[in-house]
Amino acid sequence: MVAGASVGALVGGAFACNRLAELEAWVRELTQRDVWRLVDTTFRGGGVMSGNRLMATLSAQIGNPLIEELKTVYGAVATDLYTGEEVWLRDGRLMEAVRASSGLPGLFTPTWHDQRWLIDGGVINPVPVSMCRALGAEIVIAVDLSRPVTRLAMRAQRDHTDAVKSAKKAKSGDTDASEEGIAILRQWSGLVDGVVESFRARRSEPGLMEVMNNAVSIMQDRITRSRLAIDPPDLVLRLDLADFQLMDFHRASEAIDQGLAEVKKMGTELEPLRQQLAPPGGAAPTISI
């Protein structure tokens, strides 16, 4: 069985309907321009994007079967916008469940589903171990994509340092500007200082996407730690995604390769879990990577 919230609902859904290879092939070919073409901006409905274009494109890649007809037990997690309740989506069309589970606050508009306004499941249960246990899972392998706050701080410090270096380089004249331009800038040292400070401030000031991305990351990091402490899985796979931004889908190959490397690294811990699933007198199931 597989359960997920947000992008976990999408990838888990592709696995459940045996279309993971098709999803991977498509996402590995995405360019940054392709990603922005999927953005359907809206100024109504509580979000920047409606998500309709993205969902239609994803449906073309993995299909849109009924969840109850899937051979693999599947569930997606969403959050009721007004009550804060955790909502488990276990039937109906797959892509409707994925869309309801992926309504990142501020980015995607909420989804009206079964008389509720639903938003991202990651708001309340980013790594739904509890759902797997409730569905009868004997062993739970969790994939935690939350970005630790310490990593966010390290990245912000590195970006600020890079901005300062660039500013100093511009001030010293170590640029591609002409000699005449450099001489003029040096004559107006006071103006240069003001320009450099302004440049530094602009480079250090976060943009809309970075604010949303980091706010969600901080929230999910805290929630994930609490949920996993209460209901721990048998094994957790964690990726270092601190350098990824909200709309970096064009970097999917990097993320997928990181995931593969993490699974291989954890191979020695996966083996005893595999052996636990062996029936009396029978062979343990195969784990393919």
Short mmCIF file of C-alpha atoms in Angstrom, two decimals, residues 2 4 8 11 32 45 56 59 70 75 83-84 103 123 131 135 139 147 162 192-193 224 242 247 255 263 279-280:
data_model
loop_
_atom_site.label_atom_id
_atom_site.label_comp_id
_atom_site.label_asym_id
_atom_site.label_seq_id
_atom_site.Cartn_x
_atom_site.Cartn_y
_atom_site.Cartn_z
CA VAL A 2 1.04 3.60 -0.45
CA GLY A 4 1.01 10.38 0.59
CA GLY A 8 3.70 12.31 -2.21
CA VAL A 11 4.09 10.03 -6.90
CA GLN A 32 12.23 25.67 -16.72
CA GLY A 45 -10.12 31.57 -5.40
CA ALA A 56 -4.62 17.98 -16.99
CA SER A 59 -3.55 13.10 -16.10
CA LEU A 70 -6.40 0.21 -8.16
CA GLY A 75 -4.74 6.93 0.10
CA THR A 83 -11.95 22.89 10.61
CA GLY A 84 -8.31 21.85 10.36
CA GLY A 103 -3.37 22.71 -2.59
CA VAL A 123 -0.25 21.23 6.47
CA MET A 131 -2.73 6.34 7.57
CA LEU A 135 -4.90 0.66 6.56
CA ILE A 139 5.97 -2.33 8.02
CA ARG A 147 13.80 20.65 4.76
CA ASP A 162 27.68 35.35 -2.31
CA VAL A 192 29.18 53.63 -5.38
CA ASP A 193 28.78 52.87 -1.68
CA THR A 224 6.89 16.03 10.68
CA ALA A 242 17.78 22.54 0.92
CA MET A 247 8.94 25.56 -8.64
CA ALA A 255 16.02 14.94 -6.88
CA VAL A 263 17.67 3.99 -0.99
CA PRO A 279 5.77 -16.13 5.12
CA PRO A 280 6.51 -19.22 7.25
#
